[in-house]
XYZ file of C-alpha atoms in Angstrom:
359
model
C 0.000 0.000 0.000
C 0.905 3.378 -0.842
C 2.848 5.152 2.240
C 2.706 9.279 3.680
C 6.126 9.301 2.084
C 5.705 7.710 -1.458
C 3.389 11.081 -2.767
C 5.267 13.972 -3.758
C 2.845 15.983 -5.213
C 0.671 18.565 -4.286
C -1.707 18.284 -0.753
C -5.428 18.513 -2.236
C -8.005 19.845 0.502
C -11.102 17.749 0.336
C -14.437 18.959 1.798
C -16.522 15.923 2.786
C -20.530 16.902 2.319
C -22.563 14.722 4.747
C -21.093 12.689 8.173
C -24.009 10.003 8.298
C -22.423 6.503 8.005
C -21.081 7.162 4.506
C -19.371 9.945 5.621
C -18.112 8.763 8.851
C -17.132 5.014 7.610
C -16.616 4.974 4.113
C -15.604 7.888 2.980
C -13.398 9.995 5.841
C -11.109 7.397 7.082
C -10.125 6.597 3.453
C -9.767 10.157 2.733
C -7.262 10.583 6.303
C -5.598 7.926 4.606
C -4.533 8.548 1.725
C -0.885 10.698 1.155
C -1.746 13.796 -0.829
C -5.373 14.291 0.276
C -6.129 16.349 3.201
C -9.811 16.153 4.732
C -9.948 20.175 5.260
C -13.430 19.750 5.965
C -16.411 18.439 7.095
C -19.791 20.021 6.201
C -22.960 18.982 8.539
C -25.375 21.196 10.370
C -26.215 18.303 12.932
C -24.783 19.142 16.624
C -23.813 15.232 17.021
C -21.958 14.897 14.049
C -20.483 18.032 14.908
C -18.830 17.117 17.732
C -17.962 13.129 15.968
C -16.417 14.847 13.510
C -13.993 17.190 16.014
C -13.444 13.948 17.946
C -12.184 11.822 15.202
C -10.853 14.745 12.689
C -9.435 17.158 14.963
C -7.423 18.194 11.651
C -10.791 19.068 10.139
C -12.864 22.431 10.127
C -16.638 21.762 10.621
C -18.912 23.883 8.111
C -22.585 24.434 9.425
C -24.138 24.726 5.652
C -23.124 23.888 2.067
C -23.582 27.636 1.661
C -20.812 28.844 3.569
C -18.381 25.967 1.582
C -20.295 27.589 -1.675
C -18.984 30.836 -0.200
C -15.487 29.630 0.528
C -15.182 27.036 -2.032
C -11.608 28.572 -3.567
C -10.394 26.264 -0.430
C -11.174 23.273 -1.834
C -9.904 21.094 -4.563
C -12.353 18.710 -4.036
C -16.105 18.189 -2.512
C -16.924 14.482 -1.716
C -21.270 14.166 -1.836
C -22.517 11.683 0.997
C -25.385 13.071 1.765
C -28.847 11.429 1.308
C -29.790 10.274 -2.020
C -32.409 12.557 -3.571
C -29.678 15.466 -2.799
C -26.860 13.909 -4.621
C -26.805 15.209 -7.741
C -28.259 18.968 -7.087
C -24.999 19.116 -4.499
C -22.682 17.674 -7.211
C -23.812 20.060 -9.329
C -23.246 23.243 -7.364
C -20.076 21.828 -6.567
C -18.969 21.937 -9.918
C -20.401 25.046 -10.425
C -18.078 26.636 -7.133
C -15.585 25.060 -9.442
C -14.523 22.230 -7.524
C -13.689 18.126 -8.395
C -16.494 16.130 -7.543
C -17.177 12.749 -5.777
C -20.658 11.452 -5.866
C -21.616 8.637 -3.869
C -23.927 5.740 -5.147
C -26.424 6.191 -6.498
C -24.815 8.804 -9.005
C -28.541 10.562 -8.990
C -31.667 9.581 -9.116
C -31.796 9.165 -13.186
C -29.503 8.110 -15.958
C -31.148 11.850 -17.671
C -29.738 13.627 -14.532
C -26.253 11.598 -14.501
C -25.967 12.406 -18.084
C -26.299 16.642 -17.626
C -23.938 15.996 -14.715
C -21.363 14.233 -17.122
C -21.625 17.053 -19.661
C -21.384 19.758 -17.081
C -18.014 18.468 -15.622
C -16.757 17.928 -19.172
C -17.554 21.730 -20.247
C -16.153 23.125 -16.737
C -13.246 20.978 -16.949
C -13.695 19.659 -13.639
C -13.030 16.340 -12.303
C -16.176 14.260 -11.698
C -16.144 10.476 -10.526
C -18.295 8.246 -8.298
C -18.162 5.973 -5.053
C -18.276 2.503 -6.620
C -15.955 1.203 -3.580
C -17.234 -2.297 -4.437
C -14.809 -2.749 -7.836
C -12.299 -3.132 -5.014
C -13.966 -6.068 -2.717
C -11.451 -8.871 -2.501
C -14.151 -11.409 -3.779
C -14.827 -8.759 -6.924
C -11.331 -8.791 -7.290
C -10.728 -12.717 -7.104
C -13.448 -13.480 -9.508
C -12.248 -10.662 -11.912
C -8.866 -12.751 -11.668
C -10.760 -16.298 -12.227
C -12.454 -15.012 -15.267
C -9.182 -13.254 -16.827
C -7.320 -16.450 -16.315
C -10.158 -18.717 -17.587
C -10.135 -20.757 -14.414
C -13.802 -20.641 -15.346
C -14.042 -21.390 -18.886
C -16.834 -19.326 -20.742
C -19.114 -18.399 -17.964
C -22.927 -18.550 -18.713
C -24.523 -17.340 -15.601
C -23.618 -14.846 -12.676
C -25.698 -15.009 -9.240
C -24.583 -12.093 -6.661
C -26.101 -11.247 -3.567
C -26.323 -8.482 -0.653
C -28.883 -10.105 1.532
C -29.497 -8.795 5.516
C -31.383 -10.106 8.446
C -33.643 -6.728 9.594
C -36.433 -7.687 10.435
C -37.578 -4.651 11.682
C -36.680 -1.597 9.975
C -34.751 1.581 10.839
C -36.030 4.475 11.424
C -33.947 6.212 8.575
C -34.964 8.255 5.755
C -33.146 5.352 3.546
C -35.917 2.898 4.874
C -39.047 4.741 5.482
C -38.809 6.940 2.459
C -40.304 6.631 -0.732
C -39.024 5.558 -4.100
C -39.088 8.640 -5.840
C -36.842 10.410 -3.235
C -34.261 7.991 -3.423
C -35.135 5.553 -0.760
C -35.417 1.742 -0.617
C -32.772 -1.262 -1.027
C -32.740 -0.946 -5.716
C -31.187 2.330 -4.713
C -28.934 1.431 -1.751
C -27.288 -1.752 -2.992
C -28.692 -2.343 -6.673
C -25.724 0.448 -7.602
C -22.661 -2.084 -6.281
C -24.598 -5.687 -7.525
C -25.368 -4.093 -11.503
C -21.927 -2.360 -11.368
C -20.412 -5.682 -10.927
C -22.305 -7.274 -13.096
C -21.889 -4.736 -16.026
C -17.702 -4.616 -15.436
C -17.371 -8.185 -15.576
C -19.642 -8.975 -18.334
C -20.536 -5.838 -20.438
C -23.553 -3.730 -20.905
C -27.122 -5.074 -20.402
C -30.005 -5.538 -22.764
C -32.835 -6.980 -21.112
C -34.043 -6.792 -17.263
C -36.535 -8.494 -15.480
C -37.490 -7.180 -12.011
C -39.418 -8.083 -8.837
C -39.091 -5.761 -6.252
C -41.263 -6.125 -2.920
C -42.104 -4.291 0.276
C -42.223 -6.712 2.873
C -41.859 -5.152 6.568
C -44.711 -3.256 7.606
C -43.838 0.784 7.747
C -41.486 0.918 4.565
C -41.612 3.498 2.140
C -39.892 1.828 -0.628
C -39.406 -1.803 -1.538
C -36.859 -3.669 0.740
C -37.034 -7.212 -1.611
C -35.801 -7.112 -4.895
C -34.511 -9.490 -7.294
C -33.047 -8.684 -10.887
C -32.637 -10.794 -14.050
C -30.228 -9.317 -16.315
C -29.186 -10.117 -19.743
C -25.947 -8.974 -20.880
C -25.285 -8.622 -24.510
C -22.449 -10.752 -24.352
C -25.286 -13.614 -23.545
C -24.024 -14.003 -19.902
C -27.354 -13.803 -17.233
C -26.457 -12.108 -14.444
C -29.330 -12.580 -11.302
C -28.766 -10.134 -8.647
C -30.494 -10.222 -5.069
C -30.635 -7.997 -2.464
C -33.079 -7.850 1.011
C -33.558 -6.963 4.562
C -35.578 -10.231 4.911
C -33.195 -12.829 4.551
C -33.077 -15.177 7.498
C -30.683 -17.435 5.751
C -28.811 -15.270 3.164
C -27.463 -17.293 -0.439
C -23.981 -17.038 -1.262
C -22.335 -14.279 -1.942
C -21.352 -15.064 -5.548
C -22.512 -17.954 -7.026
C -20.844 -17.952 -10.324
C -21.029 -21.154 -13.345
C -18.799 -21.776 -16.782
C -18.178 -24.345 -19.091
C -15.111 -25.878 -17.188
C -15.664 -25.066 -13.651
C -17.603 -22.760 -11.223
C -16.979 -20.413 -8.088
C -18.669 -20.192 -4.753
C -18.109 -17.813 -1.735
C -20.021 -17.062 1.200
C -20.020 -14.042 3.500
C -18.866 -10.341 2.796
C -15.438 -8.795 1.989
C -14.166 -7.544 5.657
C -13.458 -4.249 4.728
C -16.436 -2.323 5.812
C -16.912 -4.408 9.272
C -13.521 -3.279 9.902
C -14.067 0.174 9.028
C -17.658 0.752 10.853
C -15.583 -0.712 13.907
C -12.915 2.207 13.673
C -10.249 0.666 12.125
C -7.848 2.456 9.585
C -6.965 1.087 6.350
C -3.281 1.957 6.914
C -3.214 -1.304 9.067
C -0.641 -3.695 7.407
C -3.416 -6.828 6.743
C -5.984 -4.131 5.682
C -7.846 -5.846 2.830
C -6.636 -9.596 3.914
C -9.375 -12.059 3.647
C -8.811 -15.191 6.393
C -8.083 -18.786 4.572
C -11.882 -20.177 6.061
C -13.433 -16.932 4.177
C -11.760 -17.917 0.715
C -13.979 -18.872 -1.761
C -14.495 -22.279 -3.968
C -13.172 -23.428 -7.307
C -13.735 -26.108 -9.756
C -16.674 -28.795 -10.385
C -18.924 -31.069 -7.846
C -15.927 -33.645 -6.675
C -13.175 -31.689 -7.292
C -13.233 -28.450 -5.456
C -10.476 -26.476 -4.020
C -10.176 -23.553 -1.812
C -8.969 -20.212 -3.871
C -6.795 -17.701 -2.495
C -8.721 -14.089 -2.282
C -7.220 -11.273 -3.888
C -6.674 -8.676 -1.570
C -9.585 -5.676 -1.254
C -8.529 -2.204 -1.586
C -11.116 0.493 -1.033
C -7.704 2.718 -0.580
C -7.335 2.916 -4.279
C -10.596 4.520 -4.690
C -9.279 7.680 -3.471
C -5.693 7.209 -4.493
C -7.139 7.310 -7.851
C -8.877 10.265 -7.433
C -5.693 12.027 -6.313
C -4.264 11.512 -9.384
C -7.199 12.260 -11.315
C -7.162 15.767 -9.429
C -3.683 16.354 -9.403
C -1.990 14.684 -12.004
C -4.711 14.620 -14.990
C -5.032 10.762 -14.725
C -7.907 8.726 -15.700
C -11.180 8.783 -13.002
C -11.523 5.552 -10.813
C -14.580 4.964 -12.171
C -16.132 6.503 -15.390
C -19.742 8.504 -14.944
C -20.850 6.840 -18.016
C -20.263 3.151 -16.655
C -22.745 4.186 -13.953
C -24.972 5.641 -16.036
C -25.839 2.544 -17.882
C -26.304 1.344 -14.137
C -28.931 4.142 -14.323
C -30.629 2.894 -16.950
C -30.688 -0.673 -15.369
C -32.417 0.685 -12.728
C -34.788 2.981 -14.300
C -36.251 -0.493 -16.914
C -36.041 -2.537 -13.544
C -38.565 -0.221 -12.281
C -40.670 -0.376 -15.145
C -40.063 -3.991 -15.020
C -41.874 -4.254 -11.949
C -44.606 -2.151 -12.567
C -45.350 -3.898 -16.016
C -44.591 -6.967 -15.430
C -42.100 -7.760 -17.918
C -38.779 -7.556 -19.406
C -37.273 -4.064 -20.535
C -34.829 -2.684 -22.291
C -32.839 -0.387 -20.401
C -33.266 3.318 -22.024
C -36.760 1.768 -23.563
């Protein structure tokens, strides 16, 4: 991993927008740790947070209101959005405007239309915009990206993925007890990291079929929802994801020609990093042996080694992006077809049959 030493370019001052979890777990402790990026600042006008954000970030000035960064935003090189979902891309946008880099957290905004003028707008400022698709860098992702490049798999055929909870009662959160249209419910909290996945290893999608459910009593949006995709390469990707799951599937269940690939559980990286742990630490990203996933056919399996997850190189990237004119991390227009997927899931659901994403 990259050390406080190896970076000899310029310090870029990031203001964070937002200290809910994203803020606090995902997004702030990466930041802190990455050489070249300085979290100058924290924006929240919630007393709590407040006073989390001068315990853990003593190095970090707390701003009350997104109009005094507005105000102030010659500071900045960059503005990171983790704020709630419906306000994503009308932040990102007068972010870019203040003339700063952006970061947008999943989802990118509410619509691939939106996404799009977002793209465009960063493109004519000449402004730096990416998004939070930390996922690309879970050491199971990573493993089965390696699998497939290697043809451990032979030509695979289908791809099942899942982000399944036990919740039975929900949280009183705007992210639960919303509604749809504002941004709320699980297609819009974890459908962003299952279809990225599915559309980086196995190319854009044509068709989606969609079920989505609400299923606890005093949810806004649906907390069920399962997705059939078909990928124009002819690979079917089925994607779950639910607060209801008293005995959760495997993670990936993945099947080819010449073998398939199994693993259970969830990269370690955000346990670690909701229980305050930094990702300098020296095993940061270092899956146990009994978490390692499955290769090969019924009768002949073995255990694989995983690849090592690195949510650091998120933000390393965007450092470089920033400072150095690199490539983004992650490319709006990769999550914009994500957009799309959603948008014909929806329609799936309502209609009751397969769509074409943009249809």
């Amino acid at each position: 991993m990259t050390t406080a030493n190896a970076h000899a370019g310029p310090e870029l001052h990031v203001a964070l927008l937002g200290y809910g979890k994203g803020g606090e777990v995902f997004h702030a402790p990466l930041i802190e740790a990455t050489p070249g990026l300085r979290l100058a600042a924290v924006v929240t006008g919630n007393s709590e947070r407040q006073e989390a954000v001068r315990r853990r970030h003593p190095g970090a000035e707390v701003i009350a209101s997104v109009d005094e960064l507005w105000d102030r935003a010659g500071e900045f090189e960059i503005a990171v959005v983790t704020t709630p979902n419906d306000t994503h891309a009308p932040l990102a946008e007068a972010a870019l405007k203040a003339g700063m880099s952006v970061v947008v957290d999943k989802p990118f905004a509410l619509d691939a239309a939106r996404a799009r003028g977002l793209t465009e707008l960063a493109q004519e400022l000449g402004h730096v915009l990416t998004v939070y698709q930390n996922r690309r860098w879970d050491s199971d992702f990573l493993t089965l990206w390696k699998l497939i490049d290697e043809g451990a798999l032979g030509r695979v055929h289908r791809f099942e993925s899942r982000f399944e909870r036990w919740r039975p009662r929900p949280k009183d959160t705007w992210r639960e007890r919303g509604a749809a249209e504002d941004g709320s419910g699980i297609l819009y909290d974890l459908g962003p990291h299952l279809i990225d996945q599915a559309v980086n290893l196995f190319g854009p999608v044509e068709r989606v079929y969609a079920e989505l459910d609400a299923r606890r009593p005093g949810v806004g949006a649906e907390d069920d929802a399962f997705l059939a995709l078909t990928h124009g390469t002819g690979v079917r990707s089925h994607l779950w994801m639910g607060a209801l799951a008293a005995r959760p599937g495997p993670r990936f269940r993945v099947l080819g020609d010449e073998a398939g690939f199994t693993v259970e559980g969830m990269d370690s990286q955000e346990a670690r990093l909701t229980a305050g742990e930094t990702p300098d630490a020296s095993d940061w990203g270092v899956e146990p042996e009994d978490s390692w996933g499955l290769v090969g056919a019924e009768g002949d399996l073995r255990r694989v080694p995983s690849e090592r997850g690195s949510y650091p190189s998120f933000y390393e990237g965007v450092r470089e992006a920033v400072g150095e004119g690199d490539p983004v991390p992650v490319e709006p227009h990769e999550v914009i077809h994500g957009l799309e997927v959603i948008e014909a899931a929806r329609k799936s659901a309502r209609e009751h049959r397969s769509v074409r994403p943009g249809e």
